[in-house]
Amino acid sequence: MDTVTLLNVLVAGLLTGCVYGLSALGLSVIFGVIRIVNFAHGEILVVGMFMALVLFRWIGLDPLLSIPVVAAVLFAFGYLLQASVIQRVAHLPEHMQFLLLAAIAIAMVSGCLIVFGPDAQNVQLDYALDSFAVGGLIIDKTRAYAAVAAVALAAALLAFFRFSGTGRAIRACADNYLGAQVVGLNVSRLYAFTFGIGSACIGAAGCIILLLVDVHPYLAPGYTLLAFVVVIIGGMGSLFGALLGGILIGVAEALAAEMIQPSLKSAFSFALLILVLLFRPQGLLGKAGR
Amino acid sequence: MTESLLGIRDLDLYYGDAAALEDVAIDVPLGAIVCIVGANGAGKSSLIRTIQGIEKPRRGSIVFKGQDITGWPSHKVTDLGIGQVAEGRQIFAGLSVDENLEVGAFLPRGRAGKAAAKDRVYQMFPKLAERRGQIAGTMSGGEQQMLAIGRCLMGRPELVMFDEPSLGLAPAIVQEVFGIIEKLNAEGITVILVEQNVAVSLTLASSAYVLENGRIVLSGSGRELLHHEGVKQAYLGM
């Protein structure tokens, strides 16, 4: 393979990886604060994709422009889910929480099947086949836009946690639960808010992924798994880690697809996962376990 | 008779079937320092957590500033003006000093006077001002205690409950902490003090209660308890 092809593959992988990173951020935020492993992650993402699809078919809205609407609806969904159901199982053992979230996931996939059917569907954008030529590199317009949107949203999310009062209060809850109670933070409301933010983030990633992938309900479990791989590689609970993990997986998949076989690309992400678990089990940017 | 800021009547708290507090009655006059003395596990921290609304009592009433706050959630109680400096400090170790103070002013009550409150805290604790960007968990125990007090003051409380504020601190720092409590009280903040250092806290206290196995067994002025034979034997080692 010549250098130009290699560079093209690397760039495409990097751009896709940014979107994986944004999706994984949604998982990481929820786990990092509430300590709930969101097994309905991929399902929320697929619901986001379908919502963007509907908005495109209905009023011709570009999936990137549908992000505010989809994110707002999924924020409300995540908020209510945490406040009404998940909060009640917070004190139960983890396998009970797993059952609840797995049930929610099954219900969501079944709902999508009833409404949209099992076939793959996509959006036909007028710029779908366009590309930018930078030097010898050829970059798909959709992939470039997707990456820019993903990075911008990830930056906005990180800024929210760093600089806003609510973001700080959420970090405080994650840092010291007892301390948060002592200063009178409304922990259950902040948890609901966090689940909402995480869901909104996943939904936004869904809108963006719709530029690159055809949507059908059975995509969901695969995306849940992918987000887990990304988050474990990057480091559980580390937001920058989720982004880094996403980019690594994007590049690894693109390289594997080009150099070996497209159907083997997942094998390479799992190989990367095994390597990280063997040599740095806390993840690349994660803190060592207590 | 002095005006009562906080009144507790017939308070029972249970963890499952186990009673943590039974029939507790306490009166905290406005501007007082009320000391609560008791052995480990007597229920002192449970009492403070119940007042703040973190634990829900099974029976009894808690009245603050004339309002019945029994069973209120902790964010509403805190927003009404009850602050806590918790045992073990419970600062946000991964956040910076300044961020810890910011979070202390997250509720509407604190947000209203945040800038002035922060100036006051930094003036009171110049060490914290020097280290405002430092990650709180990397500071010494004494500095963390100052931060815990500063964070509590950011919520602009009228009543501050100190839970074992001298625990694990060097003697010089302990002196400083008691000095701060006296100073805050002189500035008009009412204080509930739970302390293992019984001799010092009874000297400061205007009134005091002895808690044993979740029940108040003795009460009186700080001076009275300081000279009480039972207290001397059990808590002062005399």
Short mmCIF file of C-alpha atoms in Angstrom, two decimals:
data_model
loop_
_atom_site.label_atom_id
_atom_site.label_comp_id
_atom_site.label_asym_id
_atom_site.label_seq_id
_atom_site.Cartn_x
_atom_site.Cartn_y
_atom_site.Cartn_z
CA MET A 1 0.00 0.00 0.00
CA ASP A 2 1.43 3.38 -0.95
CA THR A 3 1.79 6.32 1.38
CA VAL A 4 -1.12 8.31 -0.01
CA THR A 5 -3.58 5.45 0.43
CA LEU A 6 -2.27 4.85 3.93
CA LEU A 7 -2.71 8.53 4.80
CA ASN A 8 -6.21 8.53 3.34
CA VAL A 9 -7.14 5.52 5.46
CA LEU A 10 -5.59 7.07 8.56
CA VAL A 11 -7.48 10.32 8.11
CA ALA A 12 -10.77 8.57 7.44
CA GLY A 13 -10.24 6.45 10.58
CA LEU A 14 -9.35 9.49 12.62
CA LEU A 15 -12.48 11.34 11.51
CA THR A 16 -14.76 8.37 12.20
CA GLY A 17 -12.99 7.92 15.52
CA CYS A 18 -14.00 11.41 16.62
CA VAL A 19 -17.64 10.35 16.26
CA TYR A 20 -17.00 7.11 18.20
CA GLY A 21 -15.39 9.29 20.85
CA LEU A 22 -18.46 11.51 21.19
CA SER A 23 -20.72 8.48 21.52
CA ALA A 24 -18.44 6.96 24.15
CA LEU A 25 -18.40 10.27 26.05
CA GLY A 26 -22.10 9.73 26.66
CA LEU A 27 -21.40 6.35 28.26
CA SER A 28 -18.43 7.69 30.21
CA VAL A 29 -20.28 10.67 31.67
CA ILE A 30 -23.09 8.46 32.98
CA PHE A 31 -20.76 5.85 34.43
CA GLY A 32 -18.28 8.39 35.81
CA VAL A 33 -20.91 10.24 37.82
CA ILE A 34 -23.80 7.91 38.58
CA ARG A 35 -21.80 4.66 38.52
CA ILE A 36 -24.49 3.08 36.37
CA VAL A 37 -23.34 1.10 33.36
CA ASN A 38 -25.72 2.11 30.62
CA PHE A 39 -26.47 -1.10 28.76
CA ALA A 40 -29.07 0.77 26.68
CA HIS A 41 -26.33 2.97 25.19
CA GLY A 42 -26.50 1.69 21.60
CA GLU A 43 -30.29 1.67 21.75
CA ILE A 44 -30.39 5.37 22.69
CA LEU A 45 -27.96 6.02 19.85
CA VAL A 46 -30.14 4.16 17.33
CA VAL A 47 -33.23 6.02 18.53
CA GLY A 48 -31.29 9.24 17.90
CA MET A 49 -30.46 8.01 14.38
CA PHE A 50 -34.12 7.20 13.67
CA MET A 51 -35.25 10.58 14.98
CA ALA A 52 -32.79 12.30 12.64
CA LEU A 53 -34.03 10.07 9.80
CA VAL A 54 -37.65 11.05 10.47
CA LEU A 55 -36.78 14.74 10.59
CA PHE A 56 -34.89 14.38 7.30
CA ARG A 57 -37.76 12.58 5.55
CA TRP A 58 -40.41 14.84 7.04
CA ILE A 59 -39.00 18.34 6.58
CA GLY A 60 -35.72 17.66 4.80
CA LEU A 61 -33.61 18.63 7.81
CA ASP A 62 -29.92 17.77 7.51
CA PRO A 63 -29.06 15.28 10.31
CA LEU A 64 -26.39 17.68 11.61
CA LEU A 65 -29.01 20.41 11.97
CA SER A 66 -31.39 18.03 13.72
CA ILE A 67 -28.89 17.61 16.58
CA PRO A 68 -30.46 20.31 18.84
CA VAL A 69 -33.93 18.76 18.53
CA VAL A 70 -32.79 15.16 18.98
CA ALA A 71 -30.46 16.09 21.85
CA ALA A 72 -33.24 17.99 23.63
CA VAL A 73 -35.72 15.11 23.32
CA LEU A 74 -33.17 12.53 24.47
CA PHE A 75 -32.09 14.79 27.33
CA ALA A 76 -35.67 14.74 28.57
CA PHE A 77 -35.82 10.98 28.03
CA GLY A 78 -32.60 10.37 29.99
CA TYR A 79 -33.61 12.76 32.78
CA LEU A 80 -36.98 11.06 33.27
CA LEU A 81 -35.51 7.57 32.98
CA GLN A 82 -33.03 8.27 35.79
CA ALA A 83 -35.48 10.18 37.97
CA SER A 84 -38.31 7.66 37.64
CA VAL A 85 -36.77 4.22 37.24
CA ILE A 86 -33.00 3.93 37.49
CA GLN A 87 -32.78 5.86 40.75
CA ARG A 88 -34.90 3.17 42.38
CA VAL A 89 -32.40 0.44 41.60
CA ALA A 90 -29.32 2.48 42.51
CA HIS A 91 -28.98 0.72 45.88
CA LEU A 92 -29.43 -2.77 44.38
CA PRO A 93 -26.53 -5.01 43.33
CA GLU A 94 -25.06 -4.34 39.89
CA HIS A 95 -26.57 -7.39 38.19
CA MET A 96 -30.04 -6.11 39.09
CA GLN A 97 -29.24 -2.74 37.52
CA PHE A 98 -27.95 -4.61 34.49
CA LEU A 99 -31.28 -6.46 34.13
CA LEU A 100 -33.23 -3.22 34.26
CA LEU A 101 -31.11 -1.50 31.63
CA ALA A 102 -31.05 -4.60 29.43
CA ALA A 103 -34.87 -4.65 29.61
CA ILE A 104 -35.03 -0.99 28.64
CA ALA A 105 -32.68 -1.76 25.74
CA ILE A 106 -34.88 -4.63 24.50
CA ALA A 107 -37.98 -2.46 24.74
CA MET A 108 -36.30 0.28 22.72
CA VAL A 109 -35.12 -2.04 19.94
CA SER A 110 -38.57 -3.65 19.76
CA GLY A 111 -40.19 -0.24 19.60
CA CYS A 112 -37.93 0.75 16.69
CA LEU A 113 -38.77 -2.53 14.92
CA ILE A 114 -42.49 -1.90 15.29
CA VAL A 115 -42.26 1.66 14.01
CA PHE A 116 -39.52 1.45 11.37
CA GLY A 117 -39.23 -2.23 10.45
CA PRO A 118 -36.01 -4.24 10.22
CA ASP A 119 -34.63 -2.86 6.93
CA ALA A 120 -31.63 -0.57 6.66
CA GLN A 121 -32.56 2.99 5.77
CA ASN A 122 -30.47 6.05 5.03
CA VAL A 123 -30.58 9.74 4.25
CA GLN A 124 -29.73 10.91 0.71
CA LEU A 125 -27.76 14.10 1.16
CA ASP A 126 -26.81 16.13 -1.88
CA TYR A 127 -23.20 16.33 -0.65
CA ALA A 128 -22.99 12.62 0.17
CA LEU A 129 -20.57 11.85 -2.64
CA ASP A 130 -18.57 15.10 -2.52
CA SER A 131 -15.09 15.28 -1.12
CA PHE A 132 -12.34 17.73 -0.28
CA ALA A 133 -8.98 17.33 -1.94
CA VAL A 134 -6.17 18.40 0.37
CA GLY A 135 -2.83 17.85 -1.32
CA GLY A 136 -2.99 14.22 -2.39
CA LEU A 137 -5.57 13.42 0.27
CA ILE A 138 -9.22 12.88 -0.53
CA ILE A 139 -11.56 13.45 2.38
CA ASP A 140 -15.29 12.66 2.20
CA LYS A 141 -17.37 15.71 2.96
CA THR A 142 -19.77 13.74 5.17
CA ARG A 143 -16.91 12.33 7.22
CA ALA A 144 -15.28 15.73 7.60
CA TYR A 145 -18.53 17.40 8.68
CA ALA A 146 -19.25 14.51 11.04
CA ALA A 147 -15.87 14.84 12.72
CA VAL A 148 -16.09 18.61 13.06
CA ALA A 149 -19.55 18.34 14.61
CA ALA A 150 -18.41 15.58 16.98
CA VAL A 151 -15.32 17.46 18.14
CA ALA A 152 -17.29 20.69 18.63
CA LEU A 153 -19.91 18.91 20.73
CA ALA A 154 -17.29 17.06 22.76
CA ALA A 155 -15.51 20.36 23.44
CA ALA A 156 -18.79 21.95 24.48
CA LEU A 157 -19.44 19.05 26.86
CA LEU A 158 -15.98 19.27 28.41
CA ALA A 159 -16.38 23.04 28.78
CA PHE A 160 -19.74 22.51 30.47
CA PHE A 161 -18.18 20.24 33.09
CA ARG A 162 -15.16 22.49 33.54
CA PHE A 163 -16.72 25.94 33.71
CA SER A 164 -20.44 25.87 34.45
CA GLY A 165 -21.85 25.86 37.97
CA THR A 166 -23.99 22.80 37.31
CA GLY A 167 -21.05 21.02 35.68
CA ARG A 168 -18.92 21.69 38.76
CA ALA A 169 -21.69 20.49 41.05
CA ILE A 170 -21.97 17.25 39.03
CA ARG A 171 -18.22 16.73 39.30
CA ALA A 172 -18.51 17.36 43.03
CA CYS A 173 -21.17 14.60 43.34
CA ALA A 174 -18.87 12.22 41.47
CA ASP A 175 -15.90 13.23 43.62
CA ASN A 176 -17.48 12.87 47.07
CA TYR A 177 -21.10 11.78 47.47
CA LEU A 178 -21.15 12.48 51.21
CA GLY A 179 -19.52 15.87 50.65
CA ALA A 180 -22.18 16.72 48.08
CA GLN A 181 -24.89 15.89 50.62
CA VAL A 182 -23.13 17.98 53.26
CA VAL A 183 -23.18 21.12 51.13
CA GLY A 184 -26.83 20.47 50.32
CA LEU A 185 -26.54 19.55 46.66
CA ASN A 186 -29.72 17.95 45.31
CA VAL A 187 -27.88 14.80 44.30
CA SER A 188 -30.80 12.94 42.75
CA ARG A 189 -31.66 15.89 40.53
CA LEU A 190 -28.05 16.31 39.47
CA TYR A 191 -27.91 12.57 38.68
CA ALA A 192 -31.04 12.88 36.53
CA PHE A 193 -29.47 15.89 34.81
CA THR A 194 -26.30 13.87 34.19
CA PHE A 195 -28.21 10.97 32.65
CA GLY A 196 -29.99 13.54 30.49
CA ILE A 197 -26.70 15.08 29.36
CA GLY A 198 -25.27 11.63 28.62
CA SER A 199 -28.34 10.64 26.58
CA ALA A 200 -28.31 13.95 24.69
CA CYS A 201 -24.66 13.35 23.86
CA ILE A 202 -25.40 9.82 22.61
CA GLY A 203 -28.35 11.13 20.56
CA ALA A 204 -26.17 13.80 18.97
CA ALA A 205 -23.64 11.11 18.08
CA GLY A 206 -26.54 9.17 16.51
CA CYS A 207 -27.47 12.13 14.27
CA ILE A 208 -23.84 12.40 13.18
CA ILE A 209 -23.39 8.67 12.57
CA LEU A 210 -26.44 8.74 10.30
CA LEU A 211 -24.25 10.64 7.80
CA LEU A 212 -21.94 7.63 7.60
CA VAL A 213 -24.05 4.54 8.27
CA ASP A 214 -27.46 3.18 7.24
CA VAL A 215 -29.72 2.75 10.24
CA HIS A 216 -31.66 -0.33 11.36
CA PRO A 217 -32.74 -1.43 14.85
CA TYR A 218 -30.20 -4.23 15.17
CA LEU A 219 -27.30 -1.79 15.01
CA ALA A 220 -27.91 -1.05 18.66
CA PRO A 221 -26.09 -3.90 20.50
CA GLY A 222 -23.05 -3.43 18.30
CA TYR A 223 -22.83 0.25 19.23
CA THR A 224 -23.21 -0.56 22.92
CA LEU A 225 -20.27 -2.94 22.63
CA LEU A 226 -18.24 -0.46 20.60
CA ALA A 227 -18.76 2.28 23.21
CA PHE A 228 -17.67 -0.13 25.97
CA VAL A 229 -14.52 -1.00 24.07
CA VAL A 230 -13.76 2.68 23.50
CA VAL A 231 -14.36 3.64 27.13
CA ILE A 232 -12.36 0.74 28.54
CA ILE A 233 -9.43 1.52 26.25
CA GLY A 234 -9.57 5.22 27.09
CA GLY A 235 -10.14 4.70 30.82
CA MET A 236 -13.49 4.39 32.61
CA GLY A 237 -14.75 7.78 33.75
CA SER A 238 -12.08 9.79 31.92
CA LEU A 239 -13.70 12.12 29.40
CA PHE A 240 -10.51 12.78 27.43
CA GLY A 241 -9.87 9.05 27.55
CA ALA A 242 -13.19 8.39 25.80
CA LEU A 243 -12.19 10.72 22.96
CA LEU A 244 -8.72 9.21 22.67
CA GLY A 245 -10.13 5.68 22.74
CA GLY A 246 -12.63 6.59 20.03
CA ILE A 247 -9.91 7.89 17.75
CA LEU A 248 -7.71 4.83 18.34
CA ILE A 249 -10.56 2.47 17.55
CA GLY A 250 -11.54 4.48 14.46
CA VAL A 251 -8.00 4.34 13.11
CA ALA A 252 -7.52 0.66 14.00
CA GLU A 253 -10.76 -0.32 12.27
CA ALA A 254 -9.97 1.72 9.17
CA LEU A 255 -6.49 0.22 8.90
CA ALA A 256 -7.74 -3.32 9.43
CA ALA A 257 -10.49 -2.85 6.86
CA GLU A 258 -8.05 -1.55 4.26
CA MET A 259 -5.07 -3.78 4.88
CA ILE A 260 -6.71 -7.07 5.77
CA GLN A 261 -10.46 -7.37 5.36
CA PRO A 262 -13.40 -5.08 6.17
CA SER A 263 -15.23 -7.86 7.98
CA LEU A 264 -12.28 -8.27 10.33
CA LYS A 265 -12.26 -4.69 11.60
CA SER A 266 -14.08 -5.49 14.85
CA ALA A 267 -11.55 -8.20 15.59
CA PHE A 268 -8.92 -5.49 15.65
CA SER A 269 -10.81 -3.30 18.10
CA PHE A 270 -11.20 -6.28 20.40
CA ALA A 271 -7.52 -7.14 20.01
CA LEU A 272 -6.72 -3.59 21.06
CA LEU A 273 -9.08 -4.02 24.01
CA ILE A 274 -7.33 -7.22 25.11
CA LEU A 275 -3.93 -5.54 24.85
CA VAL A 276 -5.09 -2.63 27.01
CA LEU A 277 -6.65 -4.97 29.57
CA LEU A 278 -3.42 -6.97 29.75
CA PHE A 279 -0.97 -4.11 30.04
CA ARG A 280 -2.94 -1.15 31.35
CA PRO A 281 -6.21 -2.42 32.83
CA GLN A 282 -7.28 1.02 34.07
CA GLY A 283 -7.28 2.28 30.46
CA LEU A 284 -4.93 4.72 28.76
CA LEU A 285 -6.01 7.81 30.69
CA GLY A 286 -7.81 6.10 33.59
CA LYS A 287 -6.72 6.24 37.20
CA ALA A 288 -5.56 3.02 38.84
CA GLY A 289 -8.32 1.29 40.82
CA ARG A 290 -8.73 1.95 44.51
CA MET B 1 -35.65 33.84 77.74
CA THR B 2 -33.47 33.95 74.63
CA GLU B 3 -34.96 33.39 71.22
CA SER B 4 -34.71 29.81 69.95
CA LEU B 5 -33.13 29.27 66.51
CA LEU B 6 -33.45 25.49 66.39
CA GLY B 7 -35.72 23.31 68.47
CA ILE B 8 -35.83 19.52 68.39
CA ARG B 9 -38.58 17.52 70.14
CA ASP B 10 -39.17 13.78 70.63
CA LEU B 11 -36.83 12.84 67.83
CA ASP B 12 -36.51 9.12 66.94
CA LEU B 13 -34.23 7.88 64.18
CA TYR B 14 -33.99 4.24 63.14
CA TYR B 15 -31.62 2.45 60.80
CA GLY B 16 -33.84 -0.51 59.91
CA ASP B 17 -34.92 -1.85 63.32
CA ALA B 18 -32.02 -0.35 65.23
CA ALA B 19 -32.69 2.87 67.09
CA ALA B 20 -29.97 5.48 66.52
CA LEU B 21 -31.76 8.33 68.31
CA GLU B 22 -34.59 8.11 70.83
CA ASP B 23 -36.62 10.92 72.36
CA VAL B 24 -33.98 13.49 71.62
CA ALA B 25 -34.89 17.06 72.58
CA ILE B 26 -32.47 19.92 72.07
CA ASP B 27 -32.80 23.67 72.12
CA VAL B 28 -30.35 25.90 70.29
CA PRO B 29 -30.77 29.58 71.21
CA LEU B 30 -29.90 32.22 68.61
CA GLY B 31 -26.21 33.10 68.82
CA ALA B 32 -25.30 30.22 71.11
CA ILE B 33 -22.59 27.58 70.94
CA VAL B 34 -24.30 24.32 71.82
CA CYS B 35 -22.03 21.39 72.44
CA ILE B 36 -22.99 17.74 72.06
CA VAL B 37 -20.82 15.29 73.91
CA GLY B 38 -20.86 11.54 73.61
CA ALA B 39 -18.85 8.40 72.97
CA ASN B 40 -18.29 6.94 69.52
CA GLY B 41 -21.55 5.56 68.18
CA ALA B 42 -23.68 7.51 70.66
CA GLY B 43 -25.56 9.08 67.74
CA LYS B 44 -23.91 12.50 67.42
CA SER B 45 -23.32 12.32 63.69
CA SER B 46 -26.75 10.75 63.18
CA LEU B 47 -28.28 13.72 64.97
CA ILE B 48 -26.45 16.19 62.74
CA ARG B 49 -27.36 14.26 59.59
CA THR B 50 -31.01 14.18 60.68
CA ILE B 51 -31.06 17.93 61.32
CA GLN B 52 -29.68 18.51 57.82
CA GLY B 53 -32.29 16.24 56.26
CA ILE B 54 -29.89 13.57 55.06
CA GLU B 55 -31.55 11.02 57.38
CA LYS B 56 -35.33 10.95 57.82
CA PRO B 57 -36.57 10.65 61.43
CA ARG B 58 -39.31 8.18 62.33
CA ARG B 59 -40.88 10.51 64.86
CA GLY B 60 -40.50 13.97 66.33
CA SER B 61 -40.11 17.50 65.07
CA ILE B 62 -37.31 19.81 64.03
CA VAL B 63 -38.16 23.52 63.99
CA PHE B 64 -35.74 26.07 62.52
CA LYS B 65 -36.48 29.80 62.51
CA GLY B 66 -40.08 29.02 63.40
CA GLN B 67 -40.54 26.62 60.45
CA ASP B 68 -41.15 22.92 60.85
CA ILE B 69 -38.44 21.40 58.67
CA THR B 70 -38.92 17.77 59.75
CA GLY B 71 -38.47 15.47 56.75
CA TRP B 72 -37.35 18.24 54.42
CA PRO B 73 -34.75 17.24 51.81
CA SER B 74 -31.22 18.39 52.62
CA HIS B 75 -30.99 20.95 49.80
CA LYS B 76 -34.03 22.80 51.18
CA VAL B 77 -32.72 22.65 54.75
CA THR B 78 -29.32 23.93 53.64
CA ASP B 79 -30.94 26.67 51.60
CA LEU B 80 -32.80 27.83 54.71
CA GLY B 81 -29.47 28.48 56.44
CA ILE B 82 -28.20 25.30 58.11
CA GLY B 83 -24.64 24.40 57.19
CA GLN B 84 -22.46 21.48 58.18
CA VAL B 85 -18.72 20.99 58.50
CA ALA B 86 -18.69 17.21 58.34
CA GLU B 87 -16.57 14.67 60.12
CA GLY B 88 -13.57 13.80 57.98
CA ARG B 89 -13.96 17.15 56.16
CA GLN B 90 -15.52 15.58 53.02
CA ILE B 91 -14.00 18.12 50.68
CA PHE B 92 -14.03 17.50 46.92
CA ALA B 93 -10.51 16.14 46.67
CA GLY B 94 -10.30 16.17 42.88
CA LEU B 95 -11.55 19.74 42.48
CA SER B 96 -9.49 22.88 43.01
CA VAL B 97 -9.78 24.98 46.16
CA ASP B 98 -11.70 27.64 44.28
CA GLU B 99 -14.06 25.07 42.75
CA ASN B 100 -14.77 23.63 46.20
CA LEU B 101 -15.84 27.08 47.35
CA GLU B 102 -17.92 27.60 44.20
CA VAL B 103 -19.82 24.36 44.80
CA GLY B 104 -20.43 25.50 48.38
CA ALA B 105 -22.39 28.43 46.93
CA PHE B 106 -24.42 26.33 44.45
CA LEU B 107 -27.79 26.72 46.18
CA PRO B 108 -29.79 29.96 45.61
CA ARG B 109 -29.01 31.23 49.12
CA GLY B 110 -25.25 30.95 48.53
CA ARG B 111 -25.36 32.17 44.95
CA ALA B 112 -27.00 35.41 46.03
CA GLY B 113 -23.93 36.64 47.91
CA LYS B 114 -21.21 34.54 46.34
CA ALA B 115 -18.61 37.20 45.53
CA ALA B 116 -18.75 38.78 48.98
CA ALA B 117 -18.73 35.40 50.72
CA LYS B 118 -15.69 34.30 48.75
CA ASP B 119 -13.80 37.49 49.56
CA ARG B 120 -14.59 36.93 53.21
CA VAL B 121 -13.43 33.30 53.14
CA TYR B 122 -10.17 34.19 51.38
CA GLN B 123 -9.62 37.01 53.85
CA MET B 124 -10.25 34.70 56.78
CA PHE B 125 -8.02 31.96 55.35
CA PRO B 126 -5.17 33.59 53.41
CA LYS B 127 -3.65 30.12 52.84
CA LEU B 128 -6.67 29.16 50.76
CA ALA B 129 -6.36 32.36 48.72
CA GLU B 130 -2.72 31.49 47.96
CA ARG B 131 -3.75 28.02 46.84
CA ARG B 132 -7.02 28.73 45.08
CA GLY B 133 -5.93 26.85 41.94
CA GLN B 134 -4.50 23.85 43.79
CA ILE B 135 -6.25 20.47 43.73
CA ALA B 136 -7.83 20.26 47.18
CA GLY B 137 -6.81 16.67 47.91
CA THR B 138 -3.13 17.59 47.76
CA MET B 139 -3.33 19.98 50.73
CA SER B 140 -2.52 19.18 54.37
CA GLY B 141 -5.23 18.05 56.80
CA GLY B 142 -5.36 21.45 58.49
CA GLU B 143 -5.72 23.27 55.20
CA GLN B 144 -8.44 20.85 54.16
CA GLN B 145 -10.28 21.58 57.42
CA MET B 146 -10.07 25.32 56.66
CA LEU B 147 -11.42 24.59 53.18
CA ALA B 148 -14.31 22.56 54.62
CA ILE B 149 -15.18 25.50 56.89
CA GLY B 150 -14.79 27.98 54.03
CA ARG B 151 -16.97 25.85 51.75
CA CYS B 152 -19.67 25.75 54.42
CA LEU B 153 -19.53 29.55 54.85
CA MET B 154 -20.05 29.97 51.09
CA GLY B 155 -23.63 28.77 51.65
CA ARG B 156 -24.12 31.76 54.03
CA PRO B 157 -25.47 29.65 56.92
CA GLU B 158 -27.00 31.05 60.10
CA LEU B 159 -26.41 27.81 61.95
CA VAL B 160 -23.22 25.81 61.43
CA MET B 161 -22.91 22.26 62.75
CA PHE B 162 -19.29 21.20 63.30
CA ASP B 163 -18.84 17.44 63.44
CA GLU B 164 -15.50 16.53 65.10
CA PRO B 165 -13.62 19.47 63.55
CA SER B 166 -10.39 18.70 65.43
CA LEU B 167 -10.22 15.02 64.48
CA GLY B 168 -6.79 14.04 63.19
CA LEU B 169 -5.29 17.51 63.35
CA ALA B 170 -2.06 18.69 65.01
CA PRO B 171 -2.56 20.52 68.36
CA ALA B 172 -1.58 23.93 66.96
CA ILE B 173 -4.14 23.56 64.17
CA VAL B 174 -6.78 22.41 66.67
CA GLN B 175 -6.25 25.67 68.57
CA GLU B 176 -6.72 27.57 65.34
CA VAL B 177 -9.94 25.70 64.50
CA PHE B 178 -11.45 26.48 67.90
CA GLY B 179 -10.38 30.10 67.46
CA ILE B 180 -12.22 30.22 64.15
CA ILE B 181 -15.37 28.74 65.68
CA GLU B 182 -15.32 31.40 68.41
CA LYS B 183 -14.75 34.13 65.85
CA LEU B 184 -17.62 32.95 63.63
CA ASN B 185 -19.86 32.83 66.67
CA ALA B 186 -18.85 36.36 67.63
CA GLU B 187 -19.83 37.43 64.10
CA GLY B 188 -23.33 36.13 64.72
CA ILE B 189 -23.29 32.51 63.52
CA THR B 190 -25.01 30.04 65.84
CA VAL B 191 -22.96 26.89 66.39
CA ILE B 192 -23.62 23.24 67.18
CA LEU B 193 -20.35 21.59 68.12
CA VAL B 194 -19.79 17.86 68.28
CA GLU B 195 -16.34 17.22 69.67
CA GLN B 196 -14.19 14.48 71.11
CA ASN B 197 -12.11 17.21 72.73
CA VAL B 198 -14.68 17.58 75.51
CA ALA B 199 -12.73 19.88 77.85
CA VAL B 200 -12.17 22.60 75.24
CA SER B 201 -15.60 22.38 73.68
CA LEU B 202 -17.38 22.62 77.06
CA THR B 203 -15.35 25.72 77.85
CA LEU B 204 -16.63 27.33 74.65
CA ALA B 205 -20.19 26.09 74.98
CA SER B 206 -23.08 28.16 76.30
CA SER B 207 -25.04 24.97 76.75
CA ALA B 208 -24.30 21.30 76.30
CA TYR B 209 -25.95 17.91 76.01
CA VAL B 210 -24.59 14.47 76.75
CA LEU B 211 -25.73 11.80 74.29
CA GLU B 212 -25.52 8.11 75.28
CA ASN B 213 -26.86 5.28 73.13
CA GLY B 214 -29.03 7.69 71.19
CA ARG B 215 -30.58 9.35 74.25
CA ILE B 216 -29.88 12.68 75.94
CA VAL B 217 -28.84 11.70 79.46
CA LEU B 218 -27.66 15.05 80.76
CA SER B 219 -27.84 18.69 79.82
CA GLY B 220 -26.88 22.03 81.26
CA SER B 221 -24.59 24.98 80.72
CA GLY B 222 -21.08 24.26 79.50
CA ARG B 223 -19.66 25.22 82.89
CA GLU B 224 -22.09 22.96 84.80
CA LEU B 225 -21.18 19.93 82.71
CA LEU B 226 -17.49 20.72 82.95
CA HIS B 227 -17.77 20.30 86.71
CA HIS B 228 -20.26 17.42 86.67
CA GLU B 229 -18.79 14.31 88.34
CA GLY B 230 -20.16 11.86 85.73
CA VAL B 231 -18.89 13.93 82.82
CA LYS B 232 -15.50 14.32 84.47
CA GLN B 233 -15.16 10.57 84.88
CA ALA B 234 -16.54 9.49 81.54
CA TYR B 235 -15.20 12.14 79.17
CA LEU B 236 -12.50 14.15 80.88
CA GLY B 237 -10.61 11.25 82.46
CA MET B 238 -10.56 12.82 85.92
#
